[in-house]
Amino acid sequence: MNPASSNPGGDAAQGASPTFSPLYQQIKALITQSLQSGEWKPGELMPSEVELAARFKVSQGTVRKAIDELSAENLVVRRQGKGTFVATHHEERAHYRFLRLMPDEGVPHHPESRFIEVKRIRAPAEVARLLELRSGDAVVYIKRVQSFDGVPAILEELWLPGQLFKGLTAERLVEYKGPMYGLFESEFGTRMIRASEKIKAVAADPGAAQLLGVAEGTPLLCAERVSFTYGDKAVELRRGLYLTARHHYLSELS
Amino acid sequence: MNPASSNPGGDAAQGASPTFSPLYQQIKALITQSLQSGEWKPGELMPSEVELAARFKVSQGTVRKAIDELSAENLVVRRQGKGTFVATHHEERAHYRFLRLMPDEGVPHHPESRFIEVKRIRAPAEVARLLELRSGDAVVYIKRVQSFDGVPAILEELWLPGQLFKGLTAERLVEYKGPMYGLFESEFGTRMIRASEKIKAVAADPGAAQLLGVAEGTPLLCAERVSFTYGDKAVELRRGLYLTARHHYLSELS
DNA sequence: AAGTGGTCTAGACCACTTT
DNA sequence: AAGTGGTCTAGACCACTTC
């Protein structure tokens, strides 16, 4: 009678794929598609649960469970009495999800950037492999130093798929205020959803030592990050060297 | 009519506290108490949702939501068709939740331990502060080296509240096979629920260099961990020095 | 007053496991 | 066949926000 009871037969418009999934997972996938396609933009209010339930012809409870998971994955933000909003990098609370370097004392705050180099190059083999590109594809290369209160603490290199970041120039980076992920989201339509970091301890080479203002051989924390957007697509490679004299990398094991 | 509708008045046996919480949160707290008290032990099967619903006089859906959260926090494990089990450190899948050092190549596996020192001491001020003890309280101090395939990679020091780990000796540690957290859980009734790590890069001092078989000054990753049991009570301080030549610390940002 | 997400209930059926 | 967790629905009421 109701549409959901036909679920076991596979009622969704997903084509005749051999995999079945619960209704709420199918709804979640459909909502994710709308997020990815930009039907609702970052920061915007999404349709209410009741509207979505009507649109997908399922009960509100099913939509609710789908949105529950999207909320847990930080793709959307629920606000009681107001509605559900598309998550955005343009808010304080989102900033520290990807910035794990904390001061040993005092409250966290944002570093200032100084860009050393911004250019377009052909992807080296290693970069291409991690970004799932072909070796030689165009990538944007960025090198910058970040400082807290004028004291350098982070030396960072980034590689971004040239395809996705066509108009990215040094000027845009310099004039933009706020975290880079905000720029990527607003200007290039690419939102970072999650990331994975591999961390090592290394000795500062001459170049890093000079830029960070420390002695050659100083132990630095090296974090290699691969960031993913919708559909687990890799869209950023980042290698950061962190000076941990007065800061630490915070990792919550839960 | 039904017991839940009296919720807004505060129906639970929590005393006349000024804070109100949803019914499922109260149920969650009651279940957590039973877990903490050992009414159901690690690895054991818990009562079914239907039984718990009857016991607490709420609907199955409310118990379900409570257990959903406990499951998300890794306090319990659900298995369809079988039931809900109390989480335990005695299973492969639980081991890598607190062991983040991964080999750069190949599949993760467990290190072998060699204990350097095990003794009872008075807590230094810094240790006491982090473990929320009084300075001078008894603590168990452990120092060990861990190796992968015979190659040293981790130098670790631990401080544990003496109160909680009364019978902990070097012999117990040496004869016990498997992760220390399994020993703590089975023999001392203390389960680690979550932990917080502060990570820095440091230079190997003479002692560390000798034990890890590297040159003095070699960059090492230093992870200072505070672990918590039920009720967010700190019960372990651990300082690990990791050799990251062939391994890395894995951090998922999500 | 109206709309939103948040909680709670009750009942149905499904998928999986064990007896 | 019986029991378990997993999904789905429908309806009620609450807390919060806005008009």
PDB file of N, CA and C (backbone and C1' of nucleotides) in Angstrom, chain A residues 2 4 7 22-24 58-59 62 65 80-82, chain D residues 6-18:
ATOM      1  N   ASN A   2       1.630   1.469   1.069  1.00  0.00           N
ATOM      2  CA  ASN A   2       2.506   2.630   1.067  1.00  0.00           C
ATOM      3  C   ASN A   2       3.770   2.316   0.266  1.00  0.00           C
ATOM      4  N   ALA A   4       6.893   2.576   0.735  1.00  0.00           N
ATOM      5  CA  ALA A   4       8.069   1.979   1.348  1.00  0.00           C
ATOM      6  C   ALA A   4       8.017   0.453   1.374  1.00  0.00           C
ATOM      7  N   ASN A   7      10.030  -1.634  -0.926  1.00  0.00           N
ATOM      8  CA  ASN A   7      11.483  -1.504  -0.833  1.00  0.00           C
ATOM      9  C   ASN A   7      12.246  -2.794  -1.115  1.00  0.00           C
ATOM     10  N   PRO A  22      18.798   0.004   2.565  1.00  0.00           N
ATOM     11  CA  PRO A  22      17.603   0.501   3.248  1.00  0.00           C
ATOM     12  C   PRO A  22      17.111   1.787   2.587  1.00  0.00           C
ATOM     13  N   LEU A  23      15.839   2.037   2.736  1.00  0.00           N
ATOM     14  CA  LEU A  23      15.232   3.230   2.148  1.00  0.00           C
ATOM     15  C   LEU A  23      15.950   4.492   2.595  1.00  0.00           C
ATOM     16  N   TYR A  24      16.244   4.584   3.887  1.00  0.00           N
ATOM     17  CA  TYR A  24      16.838   5.829   4.385  1.00  0.00           C
ATOM     18  C   TYR A  24      18.225   6.057   3.798  1.00  0.00           C
ATOM     19  N   VAL A  58       8.201   9.336   1.295  1.00  0.00           N
ATOM     20  CA  VAL A  58       8.484   8.446   2.422  1.00  0.00           C
ATOM     21  C   VAL A  58       8.031   9.154   3.690  1.00  0.00           C
ATOM     22  N   SER A  59       8.111   8.480   4.815  1.00  0.00           N
ATOM     23  CA  SER A  59       7.679   9.114   6.060  1.00  0.00           C
ATOM     24  C   SER A  59       8.749  10.082   6.562  1.00  0.00           C
ATOM     25  N   THR A  62      11.845   8.508   8.132  1.00  0.00           N
ATOM     26  CA  THR A  62      12.879   7.986   7.240  1.00  0.00           C
ATOM     27  C   THR A  62      13.807   9.105   6.783  1.00  0.00           C
ATOM     28  N   LYS A  65      16.113   9.963   9.665  1.00  0.00           N
ATOM     29  CA  LYS A  65      17.262   9.070   9.858  1.00  0.00           C
ATOM     30  C   LYS A  65      18.362   9.361   8.832  1.00  0.00           C
ATOM     31  N   GLN A  80      17.423  23.549  15.899  1.00  0.00           N
ATOM     32  CA  GLN A  80      16.046  23.387  16.372  1.00  0.00           C
ATOM     33  C   GLN A  80      15.255  24.667  16.170  1.00  0.00           C
ATOM     34  N   GLY A  81      14.062  24.509  15.632  1.00  0.00           N
ATOM     35  CA  GLY A  81      13.186  25.665  15.434  1.00  0.00           C
ATOM     36  C   GLY A  81      13.473  26.423  14.160  1.00  0.00           C
ATOM     37  N   LYS A  82      14.679  26.263  13.601  1.00  0.00           N
ATOM     38  CA  LYS A  82      15.032  27.012  12.405  1.00  0.00           C
ATOM     39  C   LYS A  82      15.039  26.136  11.159  1.00  0.00           C
TER      40      LYS A  82
ATOM     41  P    DG D   6      20.984  -3.314  15.053  1.00  0.00           P
ATOM     42  O5'  DG D   6      19.907  -3.562  13.896  1.00  0.00           O
ATOM     43  C5'  DG D   6      20.341  -4.111  12.651  1.00  0.00           C
ATOM     44  C4'  DG D   6      19.420  -3.647  11.538  1.00  0.00           C
ATOM     45  C3'  DG D   6      19.264  -2.128  11.454  1.00  0.00           C
ATOM     46  O3'  DG D   6      19.312  -1.737  10.081  1.00  0.00           O
ATOM     47  C1'  DG D   6      17.145  -3.131  11.662  1.00  0.00           C
ATOM     48  P    DT D   7      19.044  -0.238   9.675  1.00  0.00           P
ATOM     49  O5'  DT D   7      17.506  -0.290   9.220  1.00  0.00           O
ATOM     50  C5'  DT D   7      17.157  -1.084   8.099  1.00  0.00           C
ATOM     51  C4'  DT D   7      15.682  -0.955   7.815  1.00  0.00           C
ATOM     52  C3'  DT D   7      15.209   0.466   7.466  1.00  0.00           C
ATOM     53  O3'  DT D   7      14.584   0.385   6.198  1.00  0.00           O
ATOM     54  C1'  DT D   7      13.763  -0.557   9.038  1.00  0.00           C
ATOM     55  P    DC D   8      14.250   1.747   5.432  1.00  0.00           P
ATOM     56  O5'  DC D   8      12.768   2.080   5.898  1.00  0.00           O
ATOM     57  C5'  DC D   8      11.689   1.259   5.449  1.00  0.00           C
ATOM     58  C4'  DC D   8      10.415   1.653   6.167  1.00  0.00           C
ATOM     59  C3'  DC D   8      10.141   3.160   6.229  1.00  0.00           C
ATOM     60  O3'  DC D   8       9.202   3.489   5.203  1.00  0.00           O
ATOM     61  C1'  DC D   8       9.518   1.972   8.238  1.00  0.00           C
ATOM     62  P    DT D   9       8.576   4.941   5.091  1.00  0.00           P
ATOM     63  O5'  DT D   9       7.320   4.806   6.051  1.00  0.00           O
ATOM     64  C5'  DT D   9       6.461   3.682   5.908  1.00  0.00           C
ATOM     65  C4'  DT D   9       5.387   3.713   6.974  1.00  0.00           C
ATOM     66  C3'  DT D   9       4.720   5.081   7.146  1.00  0.00           C
ATOM     67  O3'  DT D   9       3.340   4.978   6.832  1.00  0.00           O
ATOM     68  C1'  DT D   9       5.333   4.125   9.260  1.00  0.00           C
ATOM     69  P    DA D  10       2.487   6.291   6.465  1.00  0.00           P
ATOM     70  O5'  DA D  10       1.808   6.617   7.870  1.00  0.00           O
ATOM     71  C5'  DA D  10       1.103   5.595   8.577  1.00  0.00           C
ATOM     72  C4'  DA D  10       0.675   6.152   9.931  1.00  0.00           C
ATOM     73  C3'  DA D  10       0.318   7.640   9.876  1.00  0.00           C
ATOM     74  O3'  DA D  10      -0.993   7.814  10.398  1.00  0.00           O
ATOM     75  C1'  DA D  10       1.868   7.189  11.624  1.00  0.00           C
ATOM     76  P    DG D  11      -1.655   9.272  10.403  1.00  0.00           P
ATOM     77  O5'  DG D  11      -1.554   9.680  11.934  1.00  0.00           O
ATOM     78  C5'  DG D  11      -1.866   8.720  12.932  1.00  0.00           C
ATOM     79  C4'  DG D  11      -1.370   9.208  14.273  1.00  0.00           C
ATOM     80  C3'  DG D  11      -1.605  10.708  14.515  1.00  0.00           C
ATOM     81  O3'  DG D  11      -2.203  10.886  15.783  1.00  0.00           O
ATOM     82  C1'  DG D  11       0.615  10.132  15.000  1.00  0.00           C
ATOM     83  P    DA D  12      -2.968  12.269  16.106  1.00  0.00           P
ATOM     84  O5'  DA D  12      -2.233  12.736  17.442  1.00  0.00           O
ATOM     85  C5'  DA D  12      -2.167  11.851  18.548  1.00  0.00           C
ATOM     86  C4'  DA D  12      -0.957  12.195  19.388  1.00  0.00           C
ATOM     87  C3'  DA D  12      -0.899  13.673  19.777  1.00  0.00           C
ATOM     88  O3'  DA D  12      -1.363  13.816  21.122  1.00  0.00           O
ATOM     89  C1'  DA D  12       1.249  12.755  19.165  1.00  0.00           C
ATOM     90  P    DC D  13      -1.724  15.281  21.620  1.00  0.00           P
ATOM     91  O5'  DC D  13      -0.339  15.798  22.215  1.00  0.00           O
ATOM     92  C5'  DC D  13       0.347  15.017  23.187  1.00  0.00           C
ATOM     93  C4'  DC D  13       1.786  15.487  23.248  1.00  0.00           C
ATOM     94  C3'  DC D  13       1.938  16.991  23.508  1.00  0.00           C
ATOM     95  O3'  DC D  13       2.599  17.171  24.751  1.00  0.00           O
ATOM     96  C1'  DC D  13       3.426  16.203  21.826  1.00  0.00           C
ATOM     97  P    DC D  14       2.825  18.651  25.334  1.00  0.00           P
ATOM     98  O5'  DC D  14       4.393  18.864  25.134  1.00  0.00           O
ATOM     99  C5'  DC D  14       5.304  17.842  25.514  1.00  0.00           C
ATOM    100  C4'  DC D  14       6.720  18.257  25.131  1.00  0.00           C
ATOM    101  C3'  DC D  14       7.038  19.714  25.459  1.00  0.00           C
ATOM    102  O3'  DC D  14       8.272  19.783  26.145  1.00  0.00           O
ATOM    103  C1'  DC D  14       7.501  19.252  23.174  1.00  0.00           C
ATOM    104  P    DA D  15       8.791  21.182  26.718  1.00  0.00           P
ATOM    105  O5'  DA D  15       9.805  21.668  25.589  1.00  0.00           O
ATOM    106  C5'  DA D  15      11.007  20.952  25.367  1.00  0.00           C
ATOM    107  C4'  DA D  15      11.887  21.745  24.423  1.00  0.00           C
ATOM    108  C3'  DA D  15      12.058  23.214  24.809  1.00  0.00           C
ATOM    109  O3'  DA D  15      13.405  23.573  24.544  1.00  0.00           O
ATOM    110  C1'  DA D  15      11.084  23.064  22.655  1.00  0.00           C
ATOM    111  P    DC D  16      13.929  25.026  24.894  1.00  0.00           P
ATOM    112  O5'  DC D  16      14.006  25.696  23.457  1.00  0.00           O
ATOM    113  C5'  DC D  16      14.740  25.058  22.415  1.00  0.00           C
ATOM    114  C4'  DC D  16      14.412  25.736  21.108  1.00  0.00           C
ATOM    115  C3'  DC D  16      14.572  27.259  21.132  1.00  0.00           C
ATOM    116  O3'  DC D  16      15.595  27.610  20.223  1.00  0.00           O
ATOM    117  C1'  DC D  16      12.561  26.577  20.031  1.00  0.00           C
ATOM    118  P    DT D  17      16.101  29.118  20.098  1.00  0.00           P
ATOM    119  O5'  DT D  17      15.288  29.678  18.848  1.00  0.00           O
ATOM    120  C5'  DT D  17      15.520  29.127  17.553  1.00  0.00           C
ATOM    121  C4'  DT D  17      14.518  29.706  16.584  1.00  0.00           C
ATOM    122  C3'  DT D  17      14.497  31.235  16.508  1.00  0.00           C
ATOM    123  O3'  DT D  17      14.988  31.615  15.237  1.00  0.00           O
ATOM    124  C1'  DT D  17      12.292  30.307  16.533  1.00  0.00           C
ATOM    125  P    DT D  18      15.118  33.158  14.886  1.00  0.00           P
ATOM    126  O5'  DT D  18      13.735  33.476  14.167  1.00  0.00           O
ATOM    127  C5'  DT D  18      13.317  32.641  13.079  1.00  0.00           C
ATOM    128  C4'  DT D  18      11.889  32.990  12.687  1.00  0.00           C
ATOM    129  C3'  DT D  18      11.644  34.495  12.452  1.00  0.00           C
ATOM    130  O3'  DT D  18      11.188  34.665  11.125  1.00  0.00           O
ATOM    131  C1'  DT D  18       9.941  33.515  13.787  1.00  0.00           C
TER     132       DT D  18
END
